[in-house]
Amino acid sequence: MSATALGNGSPGQPTPVAELVAGQLKALLEAGNYDGAKLLLRPVQEVDAAEAIGNLPRTLQALAFRLLPKDEAIAVYEYLPVDVQQTLVERLRSGEVLELVEAMSPDDRVRLFDELPAKVVRRLQAELSPAERRVTAQLLGYAPETAGRLMTTEFIDLKEFHSVAQALAIVRRRSGSTETIYSLYVTDGARKLTGILSLRDLVVAEPEARIGEVMTREVISVSTDTDQEEVARAIQRYDFLAMPVVDREQRLVGIVTVDDVIDVIQQEATRDLYAAGAVQAGDEDDYFRSNLFAIARRRVVWLLVLLVANSGTSAVIASQESVLERLVLLAAFIPLLIGTGGNVGAQSSTVVIRGLSTQRIHQLGLGKAVGREALAGALLGLLLALVVLPWAWLSGGPLVAGAVAASLLAISTLAATAGASLPLLFDRFNLDPALMSAPFITTIVDVAGVFIYLQTASRLLAGLG
Amino acid sequence: VLELVEAMSPDDRVRLFDELPAKVVRRLQAELSPAERRVTAQLLGYEPETAGRLMTTEFIDLKEFHSVAQALAIVRRLARDTETIYALYVTDGSRKLTGMLSLRDLVVAEPEARIGDVMTREVISVSTDTDQEEVARAIQRYDFLAIPVVDREQRLVGIVTVDDVIDVIQQEATRDLYAAGAVQAGDEDDYFQSSLITVVRRRVVWLLVLVLANTLTFAVMAREEEILTRVVVLAAFIPLLIGTGGNVGAQSSTVVIRGLSTQQLQGNGRRITVLREAAAGLLLGLMLLVVVVPWAWQLGGEPMVAWATGLSLLAISVLAATAGAALPLLFARLGFDPALMSAPFITTVVDVVGVFLYLRVARLLLPALVGGEA
């Protein structure tokens, strides 16, 4: 027995199994010991085998892949990163490729087709069996990032007139070819979804009972064009293992399973985090696999936008040069002021954007959320002004101290209000609220903050002068 | 109330008890049935945010000598009281985990077959003190519906189910995002239900730390007051420089922190990543330089000020990208949460160093400009 306990290794080694296997596999293949490699791969989990093969040099990948038993090969293939899948499509014989692609589950196949060159896809499509071809074409017809794209069309549907025993026989027969047998769906003659039951319900029911009597009629479903994020939220909310997907006529066309939903949740979190860090999220969120120029391209656009916005700050300062000339020490507080303002704004936009994405903000109400942020900003500004005031007084005298403290209070309030309301405004206009995340708020606050500060200072100076 | 609490699954009950006042918990505990009380006490003994806390102790364990038909009868009997019947575990006489099978395996197996023959012996498990984030990663990686939890003696003590793991993933994502926004994440991530004072408390600590760090920027500028007095327009470009530097640093730290948390960044990849980020910083700095120099020339009217701005921007970009990538990795290596080294902190570090670099570069370049007057 080779039970693998995770979590006993040191934190620095995240996936010890796959790394270990990859090293041994490479050595065995290079030594030509194919039987040894086969033996090594046998007890390994499919996802670990996929990672090990993915880490091999390109020339060895196809070789290692051929060593897998046929039924396992398909599962391993589905776990491989798309670029390795592509390499295998190129390197395996066309017969082998076709067999693989034919056996893949439709949703994984569509994800592969999205990445392959159009010519290869056309060739493969043409050679698929008619049933698989139809399904693939259907899925490819849905917009990316919708329930239609995410779903699998392999599910078990029962009829209300089936007995429990009949239903169990159906489940048994079809269990090899469907992604899950734990969620079962009931449709009528027109393939409309009328009920749902779990395998648990089926197992505990009397064998003679009718499905129509044991099923639940209150079904929650999504439609093919529902956004994947919304599908994820629904599954999370109801603790489902799978969610039925219906078309416009309420006909059941597929199901989305919980494992795919977890990937969506991770992907959306990455997207939100990247937006908070001013990095443009690509189609694939695999930043570490892309090359240097792709990276620079994904970052430079945002940097330039922010640079242009920031040049506003320079223009403001340049226009107030006379104030600075009279009291150059004023300039020394600019970084502190805009830095703090930026941080307060970043805090507010972060909690609001996250609240929108987890929908927690609706517990409070949008208007109230903005009001509370403004209040929090004023309170924070007051606290910070109290801290900074004595120190600014010591280094610059009462006038500088007054200007710094008053501006800090104003900037904090402004930053918190803008940080909370701009993402909400964007959301209202159906734009991605994450676009209004920390970097953008920070830059807006920079410009406004410098203006407020220098205006205050010049008023105070004028009052004195 | 008691009826409700008694019927809750143990992991949910523990989560409720965590939130209730200690007095109420003691009263409820005392009134629970002995079996439920034992389970709750056991779960409460594990550290928060570990597999032990997250797991439910209601699972189905079978023996290798059971036949498939017997096993199905057991499943049927226990189906109402266990959180999942889809993942089934096999233990030996001393309750050690020896194998697992899914209800799917059971349903398709021959009724006379022995469990020992149809189960999988390669079981992936976590231990009671495994961090919840790692549990979530394992379930996500292997597409499991549940993962078994074993104690130090490899005895099966519970299972963690996929629905709880989704909540962990969301919670960890919130925590990372909050760290990126300089908001301290509380025990409960329910920002919108907490009071104004709590909100302020969760934010003021970070702000004060950052204000203190920012006083260094002030110190640097006060020391270089002389050059600022002579060429006041230099001050106009400081926000632009530190703003851009902060953004470049935020980008690098964001991708590195996210890479660490989704484990896409591991092993040798780390050193390469720092170098690659440095190279990206250089490339980005060059592009920004090309844009900024002519514009600064125009606005400031001084070629040397424009060059000082452009060259500092280049240096700050490289520095920010390198620090943004290296500091989270360093923190991870030292065993701290890399998210502490997120955007706000990097930004502030870059502020200080950036201003210093800029004024130094200006001092080097400007004698040509102000030397005559001085």
PDB file of N, CA, C and O in Angstrom, chain B residues 81-111:
ATOM      1  N   ASP B  81     -27.440   9.960   7.711  1.00  0.00           N
ATOM      2  CA  ASP B  81     -26.702  10.627   8.789  1.00  0.00           C
ATOM      3  C   ASP B  81     -25.290  11.066   8.409  1.00  0.00           C
ATOM      4  O   ASP B  81     -24.581  11.624   9.246  1.00  0.00           O
ATOM      5  N   THR B  82     -24.857  10.796   7.206  1.00  0.00           N
ATOM      6  CA  THR B  82     -23.490  11.189   6.867  1.00  0.00           C
ATOM      7  C   THR B  82     -23.521  12.295   5.836  1.00  0.00           C
ATOM      8  O   THR B  82     -24.466  12.402   5.060  1.00  0.00           O
ATOM      9  N   GLU B  83     -22.469  13.119   5.873  1.00  0.00           N
ATOM     10  CA  GLU B  83     -22.465  14.280   4.985  1.00  0.00           C
ATOM     11  C   GLU B  83     -22.350  13.848   3.528  1.00  0.00           C
ATOM     12  O   GLU B  83     -22.978  14.419   2.661  1.00  0.00           O
ATOM     13  N   THR B  84     -21.526  12.844   3.243  1.00  0.00           N
ATOM     14  CA  THR B  84     -21.470  12.345   1.873  1.00  0.00           C
ATOM     15  C   THR B  84     -21.441  10.832   1.897  1.00  0.00           C
ATOM     16  O   THR B  84     -20.860  10.227   2.796  1.00  0.00           O
ATOM     17  N   ILE B  85     -22.090  10.219   0.909  1.00  0.00           N
ATOM     18  CA  ILE B  85     -21.993   8.768   0.783  1.00  0.00           C
ATOM     19  C   ILE B  85     -21.261   8.431  -0.511  1.00  0.00           C
ATOM     20  O   ILE B  85     -21.188   7.292  -0.915  1.00  0.00           O
ATOM     21  N   TYR B  86     -20.724   9.463  -1.159  1.00  0.00           N
ATOM     22  CA  TYR B  86     -20.120   9.218  -2.469  1.00  0.00           C
ATOM     23  C   TYR B  86     -18.664   8.802  -2.354  1.00  0.00           C
ATOM     24  O   TYR B  86     -18.130   8.167  -3.243  1.00  0.00           O
ATOM     25  N   ALA B  87     -18.013   9.190  -1.268  1.00  0.00           N
ATOM     26  CA  ALA B  87     -16.648   8.748  -1.032  1.00  0.00           C
ATOM     27  C   ALA B  87     -16.673   7.813   0.169  1.00  0.00           C
ATOM     28  O   ALA B  87     -17.151   8.181   1.238  1.00  0.00           O
ATOM     29  N   LEU B  88     -16.197   6.587  -0.011  1.00  0.00           N
ATOM     30  CA  LEU B  88     -16.254   5.575   1.044  1.00  0.00           C
ATOM     31  C   LEU B  88     -14.829   5.159   1.390  1.00  0.00           C
ATOM     32  O   LEU B  88     -13.970   5.074   0.512  1.00  0.00           O
ATOM     33  N   TYR B  89     -14.589   4.918   2.659  1.00  0.00           N
ATOM     34  CA  TYR B  89     -13.222   4.633   3.094  1.00  0.00           C
ATOM     35  C   TYR B  89     -13.150   3.267   3.737  1.00  0.00           C
ATOM     36  O   TYR B  89     -14.120   2.787   4.326  1.00  0.00           O
ATOM     37  N   VAL B  90     -11.987   2.622   3.607  1.00  0.00           N
ATOM     38  CA  VAL B  90     -11.814   1.271   4.117  1.00  0.00           C
ATOM     39  C   VAL B  90     -10.728   1.300   5.182  1.00  0.00           C
ATOM     40  O   VAL B  90      -9.644   1.850   4.962  1.00  0.00           O
ATOM     41  N   THR B  91     -11.036   0.759   6.356  1.00  0.00           N
ATOM     42  CA  THR B  91     -10.063   0.767   7.449  1.00  0.00           C
ATOM     43  C   THR B  91      -9.839  -0.660   7.949  1.00  0.00           C
ATOM     44  O   THR B  91     -10.679  -1.536   7.749  1.00  0.00           O
ATOM     45  N   ASP B  92      -8.681  -0.857   8.612  1.00  0.00           N
ATOM     46  CA  ASP B  92      -8.416  -2.177   9.180  1.00  0.00           C
ATOM     47  C   ASP B  92      -8.853  -2.202  10.640  1.00  0.00           C
ATOM     48  O   ASP B  92      -9.489  -1.257  11.131  1.00  0.00           O
ATOM     49  N   GLY B  93      -8.501  -3.281  11.360  1.00  0.00           N
ATOM     50  CA  GLY B  93      -8.966  -3.469  12.744  1.00  0.00           C
ATOM     51  C   GLY B  93      -8.562  -2.331  13.664  1.00  0.00           C
ATOM     52  O   GLY B  93      -9.285  -1.989  14.604  1.00  0.00           O
ATOM     53  N   SER B  94      -7.404  -1.713  13.406  1.00  0.00           N
ATOM     54  CA  SER B  94      -6.976  -0.619  14.283  1.00  0.00           C
ATOM     55  C   SER B  94      -7.358   0.740  13.709  1.00  0.00           C
ATOM     56  O   SER B  94      -6.726   1.748  14.009  1.00  0.00           O
ATOM     57  N   ARG B  95      -8.388   0.761  12.849  1.00  0.00           N
ATOM     58  CA  ARG B  95      -8.947   1.979  12.256  1.00  0.00           C
ATOM     59  C   ARG B  95      -7.979   2.705  11.345  1.00  0.00           C
ATOM     60  O   ARG B  95      -8.176   3.872  11.014  1.00  0.00           O
ATOM     61  N   LYS B  96      -6.918   2.021  10.918  1.00  0.00           N
ATOM     62  CA  LYS B  96      -5.995   2.639   9.958  1.00  0.00           C
ATOM     63  C   LYS B  96      -6.607   2.601   8.569  1.00  0.00           C
ATOM     64  O   LYS B  96      -7.238   1.625   8.173  1.00  0.00           O
ATOM     65  N   LEU B  97      -6.401   3.681   7.824  1.00  0.00           N
ATOM     66  CA  LEU B  97      -6.941   3.793   6.474  1.00  0.00           C
ATOM     67  C   LEU B  97      -6.155   2.888   5.525  1.00  0.00           C
ATOM     68  O   LEU B  97      -4.939   3.016   5.394  1.00  0.00           O
ATOM     69  N   THR B  98      -6.847   1.958   4.859  1.00  0.00           N
ATOM     70  CA  THR B  98      -6.113   1.077   3.939  1.00  0.00           C
ATOM     71  C   THR B  98      -6.548   1.257   2.486  1.00  0.00           C
ATOM     72  O   THR B  98      -5.852   0.824   1.582  1.00  0.00           O
ATOM     73  N   GLY B  99      -7.688   1.881   2.276  1.00  0.00           N
ATOM     74  CA  GLY B  99      -8.124   2.038   0.893  1.00  0.00           C
ATOM     75  C   GLY B  99      -9.348   2.917   0.809  1.00  0.00           C
ATOM     76  O   GLY B  99      -9.886   3.358   1.838  1.00  0.00           O
ATOM     77  N   MET B 100      -9.753   3.226  -0.421  1.00  0.00           N
ATOM     78  CA  MET B 100     -10.975   4.005  -0.599  1.00  0.00           C
ATOM     79  C   MET B 100     -11.672   3.580  -1.866  1.00  0.00           C
ATOM     80  O   MET B 100     -11.074   2.956  -2.749  1.00  0.00           O
ATOM     81  N   LEU B 101     -12.950   3.845  -1.939  1.00  0.00           N
ATOM     82  CA  LEU B 101     -13.663   3.646  -3.194  1.00  0.00           C
ATOM     83  C   LEU B 101     -14.822   4.627  -3.255  1.00  0.00           C
ATOM     84  O   LEU B 101     -15.217   5.188  -2.231  1.00  0.00           O
ATOM     85  N   SER B 102     -15.306   4.866  -4.470  1.00  0.00           N
ATOM     86  CA  SER B 102     -16.420   5.786  -4.617  1.00  0.00           C
ATOM     87  C   SER B 102     -17.703   4.978  -4.699  1.00  0.00           C
ATOM     88  O   SER B 102     -17.674   3.774  -4.985  1.00  0.00           O
ATOM     89  N   LEU B 103     -18.810   5.640  -4.444  1.00  0.00           N
ATOM     90  CA  LEU B 103     -20.097   4.945  -4.573  1.00  0.00           C
ATOM     91  C   LEU B 103     -20.264   4.448  -6.006  1.00  0.00           C
ATOM     92  O   LEU B 103     -20.887   3.422  -6.242  1.00  0.00           O
ATOM     93  N   ARG B 104     -19.676   5.187  -6.937  1.00  0.00           N
ATOM     94  CA  ARG B 104     -19.722   4.757  -8.325  1.00  0.00           C
ATOM     95  C   ARG B 104     -19.081   3.375  -8.473  1.00  0.00           C
ATOM     96  O   ARG B 104     -19.653   2.484  -9.096  1.00  0.00           O
ATOM     97  N   ASP B 105     -17.876   3.204  -7.867  1.00  0.00           N
ATOM     98  CA  ASP B 105     -17.211   1.898  -7.924  1.00  0.00           C
ATOM     99  C   ASP B 105     -18.118   0.814  -7.344  1.00  0.00           C
ATOM    100  O   ASP B 105     -18.223  -0.293  -7.870  1.00  0.00           O
ATOM    101  N   LEU B 106     -18.766   1.165  -6.226  1.00  0.00           N
ATOM    102  CA  LEU B 106     -19.582   0.187  -5.514  1.00  0.00           C
ATOM    103  C   LEU B 106     -20.800  -0.203  -6.347  1.00  0.00           C
ATOM    104  O   LEU B 106     -21.169  -1.378  -6.419  1.00  0.00           O
ATOM    105  N   VAL B 107     -21.405   0.795  -6.974  1.00  0.00           N
ATOM    106  CA  VAL B 107     -22.635   0.548  -7.727  1.00  0.00           C
ATOM    107  C   VAL B 107     -22.369  -0.341  -8.938  1.00  0.00           C
ATOM    108  O   VAL B 107     -23.193  -1.176  -9.295  1.00  0.00           O
ATOM    109  N   VAL B 108     -21.217  -0.189  -9.559  1.00  0.00           N
ATOM    110  CA  VAL B 108     -20.964  -0.979 -10.767  1.00  0.00           C
ATOM    111  C   VAL B 108     -20.299  -2.319 -10.462  1.00  0.00           C
ATOM    112  O   VAL B 108     -20.207  -3.171 -11.333  1.00  0.00           O
ATOM    113  N   ALA B 109     -19.835  -2.536  -9.212  1.00  0.00           N
ATOM    114  CA  ALA B 109     -19.127  -3.784  -8.899  1.00  0.00           C
ATOM    115  C   ALA B 109     -20.101  -4.954  -8.781  1.00  0.00           C
ATOM    116  O   ALA B 109     -21.292  -4.766  -8.527  1.00  0.00           O
ATOM    117  N   GLU B 110     -19.565  -6.165  -8.938  1.00  0.00           N
ATOM    118  CA  GLU B 110     -20.375  -7.370  -8.738  1.00  0.00           C
ATOM    119  C   GLU B 110     -20.763  -7.457  -7.264  1.00  0.00           C
ATOM    120  O   GLU B 110     -19.911  -7.274  -6.392  1.00  0.00           O
ATOM    121  N   PRO B 111     -22.036  -7.796  -6.952  1.00  0.00           N
ATOM    122  CA  PRO B 111     -22.488  -7.828  -5.554  1.00  0.00           C
ATOM    123  C   PRO B 111     -21.671  -8.773  -4.675  1.00  0.00           C
ATOM    124  O   PRO B 111     -21.549  -8.553  -3.478  1.00  0.00           O
TER     125      PRO B 111
END
